[in-house]
Coordinates of C-alpha atoms (C1' of nucleotides) in Angstrom, one line a residue:
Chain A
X50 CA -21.7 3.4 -37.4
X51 CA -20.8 5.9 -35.1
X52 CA -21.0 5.1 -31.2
X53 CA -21.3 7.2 -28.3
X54 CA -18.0 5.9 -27.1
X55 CA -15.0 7.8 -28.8
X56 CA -11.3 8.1 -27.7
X57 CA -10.9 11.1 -28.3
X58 CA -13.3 11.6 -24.6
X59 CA -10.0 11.3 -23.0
X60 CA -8.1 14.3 -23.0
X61 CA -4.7 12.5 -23.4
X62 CA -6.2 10.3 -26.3
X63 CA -7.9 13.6 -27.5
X64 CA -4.4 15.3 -27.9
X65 CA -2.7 13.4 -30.1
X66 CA -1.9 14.6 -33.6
X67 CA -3.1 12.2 -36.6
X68 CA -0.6 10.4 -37.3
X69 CA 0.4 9.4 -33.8
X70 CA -3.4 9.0 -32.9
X71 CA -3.6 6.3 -36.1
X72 CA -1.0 4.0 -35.0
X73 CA -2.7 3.8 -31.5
X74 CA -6.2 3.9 -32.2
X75 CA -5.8 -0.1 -33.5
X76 CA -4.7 -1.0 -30.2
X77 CA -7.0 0.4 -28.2
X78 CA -10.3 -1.4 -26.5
X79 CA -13.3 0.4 -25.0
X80 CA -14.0 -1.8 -21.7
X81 CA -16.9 -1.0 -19.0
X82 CA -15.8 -0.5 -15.4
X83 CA -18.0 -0.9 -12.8
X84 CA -18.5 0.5 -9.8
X85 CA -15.9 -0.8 -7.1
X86 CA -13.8 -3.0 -9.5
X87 CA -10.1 -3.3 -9.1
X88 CA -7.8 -2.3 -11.9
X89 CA -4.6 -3.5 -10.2
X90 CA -3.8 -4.9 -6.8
X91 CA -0.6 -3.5 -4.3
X92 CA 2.5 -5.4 -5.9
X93 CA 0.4 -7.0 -8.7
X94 CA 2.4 -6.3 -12.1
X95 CA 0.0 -4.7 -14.9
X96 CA -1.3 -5.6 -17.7
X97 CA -2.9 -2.7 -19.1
X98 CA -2.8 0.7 -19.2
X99 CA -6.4 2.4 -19.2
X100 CA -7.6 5.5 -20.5
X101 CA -10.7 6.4 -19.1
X102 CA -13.6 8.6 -20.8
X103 CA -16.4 8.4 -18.8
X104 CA -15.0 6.1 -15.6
X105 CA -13.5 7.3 -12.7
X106 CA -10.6 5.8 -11.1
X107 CA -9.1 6.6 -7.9
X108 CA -5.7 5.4 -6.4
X109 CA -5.9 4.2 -3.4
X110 CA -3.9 2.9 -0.3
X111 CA -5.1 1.0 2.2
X112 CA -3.0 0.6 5.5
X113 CA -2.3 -3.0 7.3
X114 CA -4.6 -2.1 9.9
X115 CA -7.2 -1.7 7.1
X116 CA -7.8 2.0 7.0
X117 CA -7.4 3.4 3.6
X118 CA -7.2 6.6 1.3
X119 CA -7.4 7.9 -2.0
X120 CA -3.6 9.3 -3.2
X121 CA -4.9 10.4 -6.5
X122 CA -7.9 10.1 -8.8
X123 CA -7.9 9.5 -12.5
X124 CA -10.6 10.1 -15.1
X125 CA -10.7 11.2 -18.8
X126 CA -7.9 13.9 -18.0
X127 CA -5.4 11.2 -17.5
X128 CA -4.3 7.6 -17.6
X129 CA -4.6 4.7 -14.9
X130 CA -1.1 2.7 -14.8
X131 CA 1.6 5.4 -15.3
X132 CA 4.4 2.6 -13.7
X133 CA 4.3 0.8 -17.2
X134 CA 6.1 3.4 -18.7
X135 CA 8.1 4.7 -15.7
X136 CA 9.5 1.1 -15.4
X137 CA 8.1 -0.1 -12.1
X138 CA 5.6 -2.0 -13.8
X139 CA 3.6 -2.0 -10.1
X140 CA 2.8 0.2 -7.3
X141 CA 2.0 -0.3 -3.7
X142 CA -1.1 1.3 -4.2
X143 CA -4.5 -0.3 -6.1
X144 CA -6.7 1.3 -8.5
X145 CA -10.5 0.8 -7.9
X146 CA -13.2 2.3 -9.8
X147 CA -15.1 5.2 -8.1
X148 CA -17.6 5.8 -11.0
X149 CA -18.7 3.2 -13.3
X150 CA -17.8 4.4 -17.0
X151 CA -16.1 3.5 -19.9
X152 CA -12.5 3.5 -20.3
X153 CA -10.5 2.6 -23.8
X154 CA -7.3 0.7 -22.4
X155 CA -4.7 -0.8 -24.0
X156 CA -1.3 -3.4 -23.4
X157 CA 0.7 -2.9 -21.5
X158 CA 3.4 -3.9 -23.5
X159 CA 2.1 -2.2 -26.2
X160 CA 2.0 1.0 -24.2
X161 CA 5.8 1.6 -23.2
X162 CA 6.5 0.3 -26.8
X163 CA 4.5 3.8 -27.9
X164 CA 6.5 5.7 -25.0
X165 CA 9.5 4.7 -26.1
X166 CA 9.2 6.4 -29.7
X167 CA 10.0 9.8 -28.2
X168 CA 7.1 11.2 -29.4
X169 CA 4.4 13.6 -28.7
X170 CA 2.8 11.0 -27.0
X171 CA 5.3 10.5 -24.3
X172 CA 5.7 14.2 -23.9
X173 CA 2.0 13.8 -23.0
X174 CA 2.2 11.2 -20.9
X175 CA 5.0 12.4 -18.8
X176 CA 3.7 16.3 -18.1
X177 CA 0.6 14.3 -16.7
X178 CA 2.4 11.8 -14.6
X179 CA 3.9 15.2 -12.9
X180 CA 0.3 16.7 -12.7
X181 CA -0.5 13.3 -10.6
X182 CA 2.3 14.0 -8.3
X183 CA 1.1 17.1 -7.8
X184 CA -2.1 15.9 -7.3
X185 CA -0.4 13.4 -4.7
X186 CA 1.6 16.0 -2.5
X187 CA -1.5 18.2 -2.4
X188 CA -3.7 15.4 -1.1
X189 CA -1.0 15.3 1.6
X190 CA -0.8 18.4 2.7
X191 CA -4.7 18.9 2.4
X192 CA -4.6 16.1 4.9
X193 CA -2.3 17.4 7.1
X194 CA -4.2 21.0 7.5
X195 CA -7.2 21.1 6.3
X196 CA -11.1 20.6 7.6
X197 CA -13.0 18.1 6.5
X198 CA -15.5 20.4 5.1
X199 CA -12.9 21.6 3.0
X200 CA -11.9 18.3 1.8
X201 CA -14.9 17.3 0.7
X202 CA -15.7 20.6 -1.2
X203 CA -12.4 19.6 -2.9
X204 CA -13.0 15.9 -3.7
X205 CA -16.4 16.6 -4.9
X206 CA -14.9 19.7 -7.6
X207 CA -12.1 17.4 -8.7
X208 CA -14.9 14.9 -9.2
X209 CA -17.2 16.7 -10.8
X210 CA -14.3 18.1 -12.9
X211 CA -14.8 14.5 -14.7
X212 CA -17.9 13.9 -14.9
X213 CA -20.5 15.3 -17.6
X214 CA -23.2 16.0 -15.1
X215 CA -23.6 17.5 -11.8
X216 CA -24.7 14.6 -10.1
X217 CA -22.5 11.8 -8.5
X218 CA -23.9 8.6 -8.0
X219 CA -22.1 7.9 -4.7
X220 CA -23.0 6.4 -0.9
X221 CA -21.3 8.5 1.8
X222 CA -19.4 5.3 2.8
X223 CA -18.0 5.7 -0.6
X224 CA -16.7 9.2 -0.3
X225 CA -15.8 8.6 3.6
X226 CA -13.3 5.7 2.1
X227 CA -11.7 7.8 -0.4
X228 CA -11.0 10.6 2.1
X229 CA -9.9 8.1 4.8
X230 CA -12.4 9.5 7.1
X231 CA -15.4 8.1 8.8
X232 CA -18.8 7.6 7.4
X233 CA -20.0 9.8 10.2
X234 CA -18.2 12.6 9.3
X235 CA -18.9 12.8 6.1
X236 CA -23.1 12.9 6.8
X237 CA -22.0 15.9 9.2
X238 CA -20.2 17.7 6.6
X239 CA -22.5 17.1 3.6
X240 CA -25.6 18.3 6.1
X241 CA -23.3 21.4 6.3
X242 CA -23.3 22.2 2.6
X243 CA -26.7 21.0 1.8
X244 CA -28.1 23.1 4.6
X245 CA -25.5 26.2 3.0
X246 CA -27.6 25.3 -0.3
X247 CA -24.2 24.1 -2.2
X248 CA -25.4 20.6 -2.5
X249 CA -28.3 18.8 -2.6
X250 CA -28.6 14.4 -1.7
X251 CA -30.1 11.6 -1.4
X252 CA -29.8 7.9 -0.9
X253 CA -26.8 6.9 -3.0
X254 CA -26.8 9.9 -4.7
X255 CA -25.2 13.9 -4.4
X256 CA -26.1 17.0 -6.7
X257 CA -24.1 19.8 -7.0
X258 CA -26.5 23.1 -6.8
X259 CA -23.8 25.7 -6.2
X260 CA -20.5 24.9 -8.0
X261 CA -19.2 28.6 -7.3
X262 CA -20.1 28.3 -3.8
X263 CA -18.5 24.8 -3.7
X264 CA -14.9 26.0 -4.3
X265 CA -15.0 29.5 -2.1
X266 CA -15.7 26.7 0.3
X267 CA -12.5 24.4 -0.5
X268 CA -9.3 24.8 0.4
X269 CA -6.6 26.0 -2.1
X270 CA -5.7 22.4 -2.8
X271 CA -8.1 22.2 -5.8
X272 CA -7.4 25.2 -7.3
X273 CA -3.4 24.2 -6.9
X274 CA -4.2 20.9 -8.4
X275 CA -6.7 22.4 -11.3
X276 CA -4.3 25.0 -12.6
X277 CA -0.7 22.7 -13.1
X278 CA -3.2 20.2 -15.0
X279 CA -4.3 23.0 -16.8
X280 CA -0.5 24.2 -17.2
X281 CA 0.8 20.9 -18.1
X282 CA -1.7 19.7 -20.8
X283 CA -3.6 22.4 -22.2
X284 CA -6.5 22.0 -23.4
X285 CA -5.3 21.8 -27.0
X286 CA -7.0 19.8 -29.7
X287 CA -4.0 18.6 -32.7
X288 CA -6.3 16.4 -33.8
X289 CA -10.3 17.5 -35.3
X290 CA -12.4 15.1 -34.0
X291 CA -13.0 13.3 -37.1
X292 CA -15.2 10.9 -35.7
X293 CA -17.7 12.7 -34.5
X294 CA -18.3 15.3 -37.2
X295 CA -21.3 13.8 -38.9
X296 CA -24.1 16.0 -40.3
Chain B
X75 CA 44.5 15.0 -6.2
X76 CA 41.8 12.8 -4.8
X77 CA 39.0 15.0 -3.1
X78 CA 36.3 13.6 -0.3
X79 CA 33.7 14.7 -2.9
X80 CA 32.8 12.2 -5.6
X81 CA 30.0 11.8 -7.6
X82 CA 29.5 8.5 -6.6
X83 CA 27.9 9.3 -3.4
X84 CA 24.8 9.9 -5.6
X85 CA 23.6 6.6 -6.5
X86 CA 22.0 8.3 -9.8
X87 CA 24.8 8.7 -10.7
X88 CA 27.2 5.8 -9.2
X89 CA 24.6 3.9 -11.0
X90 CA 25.6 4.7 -14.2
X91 CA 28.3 2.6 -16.6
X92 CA 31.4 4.1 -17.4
X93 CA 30.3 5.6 -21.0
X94 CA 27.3 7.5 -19.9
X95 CA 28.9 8.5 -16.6
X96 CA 31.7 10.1 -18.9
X97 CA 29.7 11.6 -20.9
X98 CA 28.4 13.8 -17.7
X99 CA 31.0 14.4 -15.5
X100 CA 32.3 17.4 -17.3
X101 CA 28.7 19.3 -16.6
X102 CA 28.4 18.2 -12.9
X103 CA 29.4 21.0 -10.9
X104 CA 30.1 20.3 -6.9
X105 CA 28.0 23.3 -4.8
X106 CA 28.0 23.5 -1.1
X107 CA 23.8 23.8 0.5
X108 CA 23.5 25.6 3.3
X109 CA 20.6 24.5 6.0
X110 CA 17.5 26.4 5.1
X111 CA 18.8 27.2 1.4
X112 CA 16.0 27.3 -1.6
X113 CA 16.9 25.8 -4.4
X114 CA 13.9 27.1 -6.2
X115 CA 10.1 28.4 -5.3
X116 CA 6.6 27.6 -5.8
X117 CA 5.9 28.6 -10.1
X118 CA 10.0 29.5 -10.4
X119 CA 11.6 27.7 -13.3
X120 CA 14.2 25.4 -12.2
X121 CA 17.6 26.2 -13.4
X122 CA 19.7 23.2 -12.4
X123 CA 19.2 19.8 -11.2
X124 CA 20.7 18.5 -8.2
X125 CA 22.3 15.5 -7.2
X126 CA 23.1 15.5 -3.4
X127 CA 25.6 13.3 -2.1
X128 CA 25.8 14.4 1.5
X129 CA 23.0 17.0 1.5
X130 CA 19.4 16.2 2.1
X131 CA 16.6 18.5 0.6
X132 CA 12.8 18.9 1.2
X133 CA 10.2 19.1 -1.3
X134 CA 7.8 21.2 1.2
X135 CA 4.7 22.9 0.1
X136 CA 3.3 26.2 1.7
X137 CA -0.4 26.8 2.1
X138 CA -2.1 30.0 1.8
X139 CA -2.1 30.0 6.2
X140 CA 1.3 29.9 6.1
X141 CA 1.5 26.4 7.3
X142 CA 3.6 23.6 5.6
X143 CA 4.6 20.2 5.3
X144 CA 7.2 18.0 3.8
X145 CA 5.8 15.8 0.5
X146 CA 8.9 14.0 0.4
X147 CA 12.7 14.6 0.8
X148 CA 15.3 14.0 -1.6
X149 CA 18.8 12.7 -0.4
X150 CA 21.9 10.6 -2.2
X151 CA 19.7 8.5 -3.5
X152 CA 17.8 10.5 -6.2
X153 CA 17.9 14.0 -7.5
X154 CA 15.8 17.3 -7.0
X155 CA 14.1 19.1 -9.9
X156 CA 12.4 15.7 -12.1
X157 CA 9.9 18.3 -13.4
X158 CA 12.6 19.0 -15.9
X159 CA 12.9 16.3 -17.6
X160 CA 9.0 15.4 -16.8
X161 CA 8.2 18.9 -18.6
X162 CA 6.7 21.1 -16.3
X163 CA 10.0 23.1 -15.8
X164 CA 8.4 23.9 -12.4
X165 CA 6.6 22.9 -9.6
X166 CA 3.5 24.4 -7.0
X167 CA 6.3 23.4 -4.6
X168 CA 9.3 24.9 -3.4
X169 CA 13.0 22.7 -2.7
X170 CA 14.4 23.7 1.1
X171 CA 18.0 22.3 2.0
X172 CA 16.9 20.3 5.5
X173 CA 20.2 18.6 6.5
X174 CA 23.7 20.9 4.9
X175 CA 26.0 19.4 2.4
X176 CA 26.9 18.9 -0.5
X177 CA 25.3 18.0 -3.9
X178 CA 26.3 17.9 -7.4
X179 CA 24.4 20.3 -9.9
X180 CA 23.9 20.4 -13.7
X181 CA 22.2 22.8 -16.3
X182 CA 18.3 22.1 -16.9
X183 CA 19.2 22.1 -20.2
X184 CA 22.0 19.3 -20.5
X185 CA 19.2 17.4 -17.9
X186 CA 17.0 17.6 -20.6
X187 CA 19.1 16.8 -23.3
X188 CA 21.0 13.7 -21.6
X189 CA 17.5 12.5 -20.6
X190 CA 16.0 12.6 -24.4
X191 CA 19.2 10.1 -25.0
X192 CA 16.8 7.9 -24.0
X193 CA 19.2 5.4 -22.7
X194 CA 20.1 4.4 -19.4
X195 CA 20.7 7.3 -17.8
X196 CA 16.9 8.3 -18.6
X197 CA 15.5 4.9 -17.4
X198 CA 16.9 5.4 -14.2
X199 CA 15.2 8.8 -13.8
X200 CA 11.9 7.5 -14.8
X201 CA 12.4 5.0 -12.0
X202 CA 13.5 6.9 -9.5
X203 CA 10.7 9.7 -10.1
X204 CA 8.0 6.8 -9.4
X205 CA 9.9 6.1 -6.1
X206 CA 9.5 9.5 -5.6
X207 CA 5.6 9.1 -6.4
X208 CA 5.8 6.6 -4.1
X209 CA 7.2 8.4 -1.4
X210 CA 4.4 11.2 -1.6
X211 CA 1.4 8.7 -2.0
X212 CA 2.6 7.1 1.2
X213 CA 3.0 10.9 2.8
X214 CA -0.2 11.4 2.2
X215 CA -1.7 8.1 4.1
X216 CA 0.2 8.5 6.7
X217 CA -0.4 12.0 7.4
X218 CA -4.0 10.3 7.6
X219 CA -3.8 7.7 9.5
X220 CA -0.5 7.6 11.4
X221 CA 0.5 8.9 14.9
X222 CA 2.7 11.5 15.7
X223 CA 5.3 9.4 17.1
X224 CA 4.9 7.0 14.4
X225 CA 5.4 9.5 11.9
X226 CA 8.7 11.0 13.2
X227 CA 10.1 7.6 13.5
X228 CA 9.4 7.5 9.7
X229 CA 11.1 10.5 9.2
X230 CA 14.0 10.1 11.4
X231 CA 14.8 6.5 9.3
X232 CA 14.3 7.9 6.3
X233 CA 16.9 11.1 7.3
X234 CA 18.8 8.9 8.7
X235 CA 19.0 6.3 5.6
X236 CA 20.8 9.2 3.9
X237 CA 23.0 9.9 6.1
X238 CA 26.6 9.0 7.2
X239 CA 26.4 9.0 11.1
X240 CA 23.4 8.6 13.4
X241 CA 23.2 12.0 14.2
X242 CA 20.8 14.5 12.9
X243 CA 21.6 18.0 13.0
X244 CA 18.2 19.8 13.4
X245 CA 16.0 21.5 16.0
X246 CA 12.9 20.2 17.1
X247 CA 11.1 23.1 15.1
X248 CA 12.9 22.3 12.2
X249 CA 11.5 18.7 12.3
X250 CA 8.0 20.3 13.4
X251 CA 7.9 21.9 10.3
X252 CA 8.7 19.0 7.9
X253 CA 6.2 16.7 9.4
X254 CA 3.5 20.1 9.3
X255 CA 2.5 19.8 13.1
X256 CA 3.3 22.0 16.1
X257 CA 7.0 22.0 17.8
X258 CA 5.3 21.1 21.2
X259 CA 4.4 17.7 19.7
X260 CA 7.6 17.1 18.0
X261 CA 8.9 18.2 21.9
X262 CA 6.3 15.5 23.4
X263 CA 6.8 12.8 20.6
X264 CA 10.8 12.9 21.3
X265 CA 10.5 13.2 24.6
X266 CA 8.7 9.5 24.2
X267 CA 11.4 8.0 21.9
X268 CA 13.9 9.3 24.7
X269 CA 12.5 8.2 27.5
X270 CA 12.4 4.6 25.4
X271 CA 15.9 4.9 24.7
X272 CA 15.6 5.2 21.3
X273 CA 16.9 8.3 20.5
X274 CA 18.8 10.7 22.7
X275 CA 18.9 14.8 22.0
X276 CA 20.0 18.1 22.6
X277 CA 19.6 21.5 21.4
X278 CA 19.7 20.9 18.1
X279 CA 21.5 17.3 18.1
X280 CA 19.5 14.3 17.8
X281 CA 21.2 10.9 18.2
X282 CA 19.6 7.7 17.0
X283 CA 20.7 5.2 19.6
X284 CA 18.3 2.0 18.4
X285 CA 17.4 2.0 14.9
X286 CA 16.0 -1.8 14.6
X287 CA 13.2 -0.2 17.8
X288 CA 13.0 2.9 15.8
X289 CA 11.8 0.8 12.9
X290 CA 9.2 -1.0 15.1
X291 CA 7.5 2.2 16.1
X292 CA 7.4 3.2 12.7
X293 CA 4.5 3.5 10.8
X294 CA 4.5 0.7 7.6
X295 CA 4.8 3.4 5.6
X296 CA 8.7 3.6 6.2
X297 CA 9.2 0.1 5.0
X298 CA 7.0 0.5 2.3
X299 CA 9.1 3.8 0.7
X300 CA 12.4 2.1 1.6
X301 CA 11.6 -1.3 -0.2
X302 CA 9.9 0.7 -3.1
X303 CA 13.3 2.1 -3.9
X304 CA 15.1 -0.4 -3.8
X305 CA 12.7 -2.3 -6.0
X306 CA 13.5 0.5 -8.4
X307 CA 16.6 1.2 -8.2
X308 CA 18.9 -1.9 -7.0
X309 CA 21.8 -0.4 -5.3
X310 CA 23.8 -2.0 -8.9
X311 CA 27.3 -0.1 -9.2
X312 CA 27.9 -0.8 -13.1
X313 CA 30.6 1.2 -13.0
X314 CA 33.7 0.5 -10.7
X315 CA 34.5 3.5 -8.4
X316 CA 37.7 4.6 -10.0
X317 CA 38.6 7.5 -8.5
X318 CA 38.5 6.5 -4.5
X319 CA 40.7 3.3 -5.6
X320 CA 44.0 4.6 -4.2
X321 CA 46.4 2.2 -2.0
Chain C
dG249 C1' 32.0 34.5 33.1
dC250 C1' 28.0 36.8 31.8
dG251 C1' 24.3 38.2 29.2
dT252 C1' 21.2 37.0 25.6
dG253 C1' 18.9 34.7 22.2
dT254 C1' 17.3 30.4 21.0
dC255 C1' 15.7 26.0 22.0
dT256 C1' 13.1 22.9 24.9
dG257 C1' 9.7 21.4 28.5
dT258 C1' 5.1 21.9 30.4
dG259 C1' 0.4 23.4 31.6
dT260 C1' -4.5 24.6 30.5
dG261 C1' -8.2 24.6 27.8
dC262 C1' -10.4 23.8 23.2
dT263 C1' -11.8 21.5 19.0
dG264 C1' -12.1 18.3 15.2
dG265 C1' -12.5 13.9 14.3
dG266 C1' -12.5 8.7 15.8
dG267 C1' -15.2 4.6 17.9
dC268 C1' -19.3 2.9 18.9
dA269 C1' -24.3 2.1 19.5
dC270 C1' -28.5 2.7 17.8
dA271 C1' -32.6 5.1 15.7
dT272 C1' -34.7 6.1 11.4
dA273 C1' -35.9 6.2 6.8
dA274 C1' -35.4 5.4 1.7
dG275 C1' -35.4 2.5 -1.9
dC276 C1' -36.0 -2.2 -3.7
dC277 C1' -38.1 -6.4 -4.6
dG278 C1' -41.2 -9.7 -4.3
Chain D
dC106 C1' -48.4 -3.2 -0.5
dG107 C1' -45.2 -5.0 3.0
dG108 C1' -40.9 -6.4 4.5
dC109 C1' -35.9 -6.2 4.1
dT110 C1' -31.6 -4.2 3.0
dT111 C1' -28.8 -0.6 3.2
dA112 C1' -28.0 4.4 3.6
dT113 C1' -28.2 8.1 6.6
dG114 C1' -28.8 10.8 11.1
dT115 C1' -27.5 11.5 16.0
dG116 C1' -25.8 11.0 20.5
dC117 C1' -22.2 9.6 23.5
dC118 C1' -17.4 9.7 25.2
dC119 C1' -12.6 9.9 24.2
dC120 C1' -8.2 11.4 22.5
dA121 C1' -4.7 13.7 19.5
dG122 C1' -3.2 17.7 18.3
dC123 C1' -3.7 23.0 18.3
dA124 C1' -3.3 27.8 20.6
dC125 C1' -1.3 30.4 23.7
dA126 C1' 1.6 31.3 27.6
dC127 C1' 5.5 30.9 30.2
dA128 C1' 9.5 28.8 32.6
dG129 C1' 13.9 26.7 32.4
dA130 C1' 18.2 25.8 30.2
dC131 C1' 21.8 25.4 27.1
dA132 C1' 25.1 27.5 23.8
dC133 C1' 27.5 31.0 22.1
dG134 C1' 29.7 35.4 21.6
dC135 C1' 31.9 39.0 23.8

DNA sequence: GCGTGTCTGTGTGCTGGGGCACATAAGCCG
DNA sequence: CGGCTTATGTGCCCCAGCACACAGACACGC
């Protein structure tokens, strides 16, 4: 029986040789996320790491006087709960879905046991946790000096990056919360690009008409972020996708 | 012949038991930083590591404009180049000494060999790099949400946590440039912790005169870094500090 | 002790984005 | 089909921080 789900969706999961793919696969479990459910809480110690194939999963901070911002987003490129295996086992951040999706995750325990063999798979592991922090400092200095026009041509690519469509099932109030800006704001700055042509929405939902136009629009920061992901984990298969070659 | 320099004032490396601390000493090589040194650029592969001791450095990042900010610094408490032993070799960022001193360097290569020991020497790596994740998630936020003055009172506890005295050596367009905002704000945001008797200043010279009210115009986000680290790395000597024990 | 370069203080106007209030409209569900 | 919920559009005023311009003032070298 062959499912539309597959592990190999995620590009870390993807990378992994054989062998080391073989003595994981048993421990992972293909869970649904949906749409503003919490993976983890500020402080709250994990129990899973998840890897997510058609989810999206941002990072997010929210302040004591309640405003809030994404730091990083995660989705089949990557892995949600990197502190397992650097040894902080929590964050001060929380992880809350941003697209409802599927996601294979696996224990946490489990997980730094794997990291600890040395292997190809914490290679893997630890060249994305430095593309995250790259994502991380650009997300600060794209809100330091850059327009929110800009930002949001950004967020959108790096979304859209992840997803297998061009259309985002997403409120405004969703996107003004992971930007940390204002609802307002963002129905100013989408009316900007859908009036340029770049994007097109409605009610809940935004299609991207002009991806090419979309990024002469952003800032640098995408581009910056795109490239060391690209750099770090190449887009190299070890593995033939045995699961899915069925005639 | 007992120098002012020791390696313990790193608390990588004070951190570390007697074995493993031998086991380095003989690569650690003591190097003076001059204010406004590079230790490396944006793409350039890193060459050593560094462990300051009285030195401060600032992971900045460079936009296309030609504006900057600061994504985190890096003082005695942690080390500057983790995308060696992470994997990436390099970063989009470049590494500017902000405060003079000294720091203790090493080859990449040793780094990377010590590191795949795998023992503890890596584990406290791994921890501090999440601090260090840490520290840019929370950069990010606040250069969100936080005011100016809050901001710099972040900054200045944060310099000031890695430092000996209470005084800062640095011009106001120094500190403008770290935080990524204009000097004139940095002159009106001092002139505000002045006039509050918080800090006092002159060309150059800033004094901290009342660090418990500098920490209650903070921002959170300076309690939140602060307590991260120490979460991850308990200040733990395992080692006694043989070589200042001299009566 | 004097000149000079650098650092700091201040002013004016401008703009992007924040806070708030409210109008409008789209989708949903009975 | 009709009403209700919830997303979106707009207008208002306000303020932080930017750009540019310039004045004072301290520090250092000669």
């Amino acid at each position: 029986m062959s499912s539309i789900h597959n592990p190999n969706q995620n590009h870390l999961l993807g990378a992994l040789p054989t062998a080391e793919f073989d003595a994981l696969a048993a421990y992972l479990e293909l869970v649904p996320l949906r749409l503003g459910e919490s993976l983890y809480e500020p402080g709250e110690k994990l129990q899973h790491a998840y890897f997510p194939t058609t989810a999206i999963v941002s990072l997010h901070y929210v302040t004591e006087s309640g405003a809030s911002a994404e730091t990083a987003g995660v989705g089949n490129e990557g892995v949600v709960g990197v502190s397992l295996f650097m040894g902080g086992e929590t964050t001060p951040s929380s992880a809350v879905v941003q697209t409802a999706g599927h996601a294979y995750r696996m224990e946490g325990q489990r997980l730094k046991e794997e990291f600890s063999r040395a292997g190809l798979f914490q290679r893997l592991l630890l060249r994305y946790t430095q593309a995250l922090m790259t994502q991380m400092a650009q997300t600060a200095v794209c809100n330091r000096h850059h327009s929110l026009v800009q930002q949001l041509c950004r967020w959108l690519l790096l979304t859209l990056d992840r997803l297998p469509t061009n259309e985002l099932i997403m409120t405004q109030e969703l996107v003004a919360s992971m930007l940390g800006v204002r609802r307002e704001g963002i129905t100013e700055a989408a009316g900007k690009l859908q009036r340029a042509g770049l994007i097109s929405y409605r009610r809940g939902h935004i299609s991207v008409l002009d991806r090419t136009g979309l990024e002469s629009h952003a800032c640098e920061c995408y581009a910056v972020v795109k490239k060391e992901l690209i750099r770090l984990l190449p887009d190299v298969k070890y593995r033939q996708d045995s699961t899915t070659t069925n005639a």
